[in-house]
Amino acid sequence: MLMSKSLARAILFSLVASTAACGESTVENDLPLEHVASSRHALSHDWSASFSSNDPSAWPEDIAIDGSGHVITVGQYGDSINFGGGALSESTWYGTFIAAFGSAGGHLWSKSFGSAWIMSVATDSSGNVNVAGVITDDVDFGGGTVLNGSAGGYGLFVAQFDASGNHVWSRRFGSTTQFVYIEPASIAVDSSDNILVAGIYQGDLAFGSDSSPSSSYGGFLAKLEEDGDPIFGRFFAAANSSTYVSVNAVATDPNDDSVAIAGDLTGTTDFGNGSLTSYNSGSSTDVFVAKFDDDGDPSWSKSYGTTTAHCADVVIDSVGNIDITGTFDDAFPFGSVTAYGWLGSLLVAQLESDGTEAWIQSELYLPSGSGIAVDPDDNVIIVGSYYGTPTFGGGYLPSAGGSDVFVAQYSAANLSYLDADNFGDSGSQLGLGIAVDSSGTAAITGAFDSSVNFGGSTLTADPNGQSHIFIAQLSLP
């Protein structure tokens, strides 16, 4: 089964009931955290907020923190939504948004576009906000240039806004005459402010002189200059129409601007180092990790799994270690060791810069990692969701009745468990994205349909039960 970013999140969001009031938002500041698993590395609440629309399709896709501590989130909504600067609405049946908040949670700016879907966000050294997504029709992102959607399919776009939300540039990639399916699942920025975009596609896709039509679902990696001009494109074909390569995440190494991508593989593909085939002659869904130098030349690639595994996110720490998160069933061979799961288990794994398997941790009974980041000490921070009573660090962390959000911390030294915090009630709460800045502040985002408390006052959904977006800023110990 194709487990692209949108499908994985659609499955999660099917758990959330669908009805809420337009324009409602709440922000809570500076109250002690109430829900923690232990006090060893407990998070402290800075601020939290919730936002809703008049349509069940309001959800966040990604979150980032810039160098000034501003929090930026992107996502989708129906009808209208208000982030604190007035209602946003589109004439199309859905809209996509960018919203920026100050370090204390106050609204800075927000923008909305119709016939578009922003899927990922990353900031650069100047505070510019870079976003990637797809368009299905003509869209003006503010530069006076209308970008044309492809014939019956999607056009890939990358756009940049300055720290005040003003349009800087926008570029479109993909055929304008043939059907193209594209999901730019992830975006990252390197130390020179070059932009990396990765995802999945089917059809004609080109970045400058690099192109590779794909009749099946293949993966791609592109590097753009700070002004959006393409530097290179790399394409990873699936063997046939029943297999796929889904690049779900991209990260850059702060030391040498090398690039890691991670995602899901069914069947066979080649990242440039020879073929990789998923387990059981290609019938399973495996996790893959591949690394490239700053020119896009392949360094190494590896795949892992036995039955079904999913990689949601990747990050590279200050010494070049590559950390991934996701979920897996059954056994997960990783170098010389094998992790075992049951009923869906949290995956946390680390590879060294050269691809050597370093450490792996798993938590049993339905936790699923959605986002990963590292703190200033290279400790690994995971956000995700779970049901029931999963294990964290050998103990149990019961949910409050429905699906709860968790934030789990693992040490830089050997991925040993440090702490896990859970947030939820009898309804559904989903943790979908995380960013951590150089001061040790974490921003998380997700969705909920009832109520949730991150340490301030309780954020409460409309009685009709429509899904809400939440943002919470939490200080790490």
PDB file of C-alpha atoms in Angstrom, residues 124 130 158-160 169-171 188-197 207-208 222-233 294:
ATOM      1  CA  ASP A 124      16.726  30.067   6.404  1.00  0.00           C
ATOM      2  CA  ASN A 130      10.377  28.529   2.366  1.00  0.00           C
ATOM      3  CA  VAL A 158       8.310  26.158  -4.048  1.00  0.00           C
ATOM      4  CA  ALA A 159       7.810  29.675  -2.695  1.00  0.00           C
ATOM      5  CA  GLN A 160       9.731  31.995  -0.413  1.00  0.00           C
ATOM      6  CA  TRP A 169       9.728  34.434  -5.216  1.00  0.00           C
ATOM      7  CA  SER A 170       7.766  31.385  -6.330  1.00  0.00           C
ATOM      8  CA  ARG A 171       8.644  28.646  -8.811  1.00  0.00           C
ATOM      9  CA  ALA A 188      15.038  21.626   4.255  1.00  0.00           C
ATOM     10  CA  VAL A 189      17.602  24.430   4.056  1.00  0.00           C
ATOM     11  CA  ASP A 190      21.377  23.949   4.184  1.00  0.00           C
ATOM     12  CA  SER A 191      24.069  26.196   5.685  1.00  0.00           C
ATOM     13  CA  SER A 192      24.268  28.249   2.465  1.00  0.00           C
ATOM     14  CA  ASP A 193      20.480  28.717   2.388  1.00  0.00           C
ATOM     15  CA  ASN A 194      20.119  26.375  -0.570  1.00  0.00           C
ATOM     16  CA  ILE A 195      16.763  24.593  -0.516  1.00  0.00           C
ATOM     17  CA  LEU A 196      16.228  20.824  -0.632  1.00  0.00           C
ATOM     18  CA  VAL A 197      12.825  19.411  -1.598  1.00  0.00           C
ATOM     19  CA  PHE A 207      14.566  20.433 -12.264  1.00  0.00           C
ATOM     20  CA  GLY A 208      16.666  22.394 -14.730  1.00  0.00           C
ATOM     21  CA  ALA A 222      15.838  18.434  -5.734  1.00  0.00           C
ATOM     22  CA  LYS A 223      18.245  21.169  -4.706  1.00  0.00           C
ATOM     23  CA  LEU A 224      17.509  24.813  -5.468  1.00  0.00           C
ATOM     24  CA  GLU A 225      19.570  27.940  -5.002  1.00  0.00           C
ATOM     25  CA  GLU A 226      18.385  30.542  -2.515  1.00  0.00           C
ATOM     26  CA  ASP A 227      16.563  32.340  -5.355  1.00  0.00           C
ATOM     27  CA  GLY A 228      14.818  29.159  -6.511  1.00  0.00           C
ATOM     28  CA  ASP A 229      17.016  28.309  -9.498  1.00  0.00           C
ATOM     29  CA  PRO A 230      17.481  24.530  -9.725  1.00  0.00           C
ATOM     30  CA  ILE A 231      20.911  23.057  -8.955  1.00  0.00           C
ATOM     31  CA  PHE A 232      20.083  19.391  -9.466  1.00  0.00           C
ATOM     32  CA  GLY A 233      17.277  16.859  -9.476  1.00  0.00           C
ATOM     33  CA  ASP A 294      26.184  18.383  -1.543  1.00  0.00           C
TER      34      ASP A 294
END
